[in-house]
Short mmCIF file of C-alpha atoms in Angstrom, two decimals:
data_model
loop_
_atom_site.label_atom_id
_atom_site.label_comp_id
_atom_site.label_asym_id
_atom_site.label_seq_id
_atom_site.Cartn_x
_atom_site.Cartn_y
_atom_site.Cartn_z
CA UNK A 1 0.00 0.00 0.00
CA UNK A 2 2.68 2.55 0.71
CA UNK A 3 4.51 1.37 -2.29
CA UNK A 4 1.69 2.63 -3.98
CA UNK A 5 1.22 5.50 -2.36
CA UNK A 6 4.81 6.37 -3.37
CA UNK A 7 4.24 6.27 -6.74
CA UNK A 8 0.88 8.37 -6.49
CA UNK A 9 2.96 11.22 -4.28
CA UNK A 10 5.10 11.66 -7.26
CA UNK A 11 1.66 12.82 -9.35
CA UNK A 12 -0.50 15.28 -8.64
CA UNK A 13 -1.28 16.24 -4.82
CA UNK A 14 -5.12 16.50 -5.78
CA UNK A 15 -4.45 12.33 -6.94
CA UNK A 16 -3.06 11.72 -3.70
CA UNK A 17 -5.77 13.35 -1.75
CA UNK A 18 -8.27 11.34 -3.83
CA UNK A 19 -6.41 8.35 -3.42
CA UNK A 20 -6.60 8.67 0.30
CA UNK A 21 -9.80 9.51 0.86
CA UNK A 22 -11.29 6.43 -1.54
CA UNK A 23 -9.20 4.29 0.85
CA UNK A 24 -10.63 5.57 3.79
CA UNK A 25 -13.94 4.74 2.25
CA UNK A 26 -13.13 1.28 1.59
CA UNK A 27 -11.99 1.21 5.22
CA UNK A 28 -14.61 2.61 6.98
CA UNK A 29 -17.14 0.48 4.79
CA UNK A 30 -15.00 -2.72 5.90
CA UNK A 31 -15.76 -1.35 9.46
CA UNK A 32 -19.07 -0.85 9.61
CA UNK A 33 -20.88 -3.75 6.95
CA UNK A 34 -20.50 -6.50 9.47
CA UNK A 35 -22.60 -4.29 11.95
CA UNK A 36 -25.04 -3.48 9.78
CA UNK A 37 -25.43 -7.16 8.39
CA UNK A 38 -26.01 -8.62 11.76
CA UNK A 39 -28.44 -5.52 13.16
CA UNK A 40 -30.28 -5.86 10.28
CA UNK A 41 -30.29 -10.17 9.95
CA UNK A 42 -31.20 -9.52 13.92
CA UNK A 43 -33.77 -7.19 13.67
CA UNK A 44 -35.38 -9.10 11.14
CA UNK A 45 -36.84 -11.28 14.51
CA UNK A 46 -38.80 -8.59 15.33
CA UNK A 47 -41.78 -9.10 12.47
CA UNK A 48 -42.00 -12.83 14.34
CA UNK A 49 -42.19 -11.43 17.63
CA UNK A 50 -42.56 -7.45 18.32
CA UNK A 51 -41.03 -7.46 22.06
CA UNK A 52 -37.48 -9.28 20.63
CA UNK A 53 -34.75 -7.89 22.50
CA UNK A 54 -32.40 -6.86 19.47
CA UNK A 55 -29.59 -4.47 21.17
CA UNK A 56 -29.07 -7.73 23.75
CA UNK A 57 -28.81 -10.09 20.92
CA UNK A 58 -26.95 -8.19 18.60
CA UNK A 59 -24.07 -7.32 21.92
CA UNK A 60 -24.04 -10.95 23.21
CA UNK A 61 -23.29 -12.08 19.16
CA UNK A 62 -20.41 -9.32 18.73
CA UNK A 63 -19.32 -10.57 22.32
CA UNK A 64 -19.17 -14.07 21.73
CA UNK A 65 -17.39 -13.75 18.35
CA UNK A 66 -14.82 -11.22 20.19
CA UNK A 67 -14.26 -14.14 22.55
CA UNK A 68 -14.03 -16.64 20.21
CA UNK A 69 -11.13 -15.31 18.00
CA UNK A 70 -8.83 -14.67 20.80
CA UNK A 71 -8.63 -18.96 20.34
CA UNK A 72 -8.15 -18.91 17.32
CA UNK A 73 -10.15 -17.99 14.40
CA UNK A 74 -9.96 -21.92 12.79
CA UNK A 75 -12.58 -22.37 15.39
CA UNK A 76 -15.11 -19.55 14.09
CA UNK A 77 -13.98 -21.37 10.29
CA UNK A 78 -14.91 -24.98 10.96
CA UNK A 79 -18.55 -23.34 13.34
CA UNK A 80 -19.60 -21.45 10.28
CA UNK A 81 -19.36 -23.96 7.78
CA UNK A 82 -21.87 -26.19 9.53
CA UNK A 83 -23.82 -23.97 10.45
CA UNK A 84 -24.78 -22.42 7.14
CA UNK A 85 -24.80 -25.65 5.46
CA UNK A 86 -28.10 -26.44 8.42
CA UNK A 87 -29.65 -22.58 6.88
CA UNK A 88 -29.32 -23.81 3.33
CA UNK A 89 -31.04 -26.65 4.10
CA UNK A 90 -33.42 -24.83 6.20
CA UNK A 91 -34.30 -22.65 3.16
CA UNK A 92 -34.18 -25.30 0.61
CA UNK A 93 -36.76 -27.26 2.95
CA UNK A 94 -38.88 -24.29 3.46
CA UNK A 95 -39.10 -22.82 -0.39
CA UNK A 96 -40.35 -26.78 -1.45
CA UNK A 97 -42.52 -27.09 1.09
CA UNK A 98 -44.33 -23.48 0.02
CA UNK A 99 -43.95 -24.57 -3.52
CA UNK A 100 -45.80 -27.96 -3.02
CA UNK A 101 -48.55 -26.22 -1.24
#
């Protein structure tokens, strides 16, 4: 990156200031997606039930995955696999089963 950045300080200062704020944007948008994908997968609970508690559910998930990766994160690799092979199935189950009927 700063090999980069080397050659873009030879250019133009306006390129450089461009440069560096698009990579702030990729950044910050690094930063903040994974919030915003589990608030929103969370709060998605709340059409089933309207008194879901979403802040509590949405710490203890950041918490635990915190907690997790100071172990290691082989063990978050070989949890996640499983468990979103059990979703697809899940969905695949559900979409025939409102398809048949």
């Amino acid at each position: 990156m700063f090999a980069l950045f080397t050659l873009i300080r030879q250019k133009s200062p306006w390129i450089a200031i461009l440069t560096m704020v698009a990579a702030a944007a990729l950044l910050s948008s690094g930063v903040i997606m994974p919030a915003i994908t589990v608030t929103s997968s969370v709060e998605g609970f709340r059409i089933i039930n309207s008194g879901f508690p979403v802040v509590p559910v949405i710490l203890i998930t950041f918490a635990l995955c915190f907690f997790i990766q100071q172990f290691g994160a082989n063990i978050l690799k070989f949890t996640i696999g499983p468990v979103m092979g059990i979703w697809f199935l899940l969905l695949a189950f559900t979409g025939v089963y409102h398809i048949l009927l």
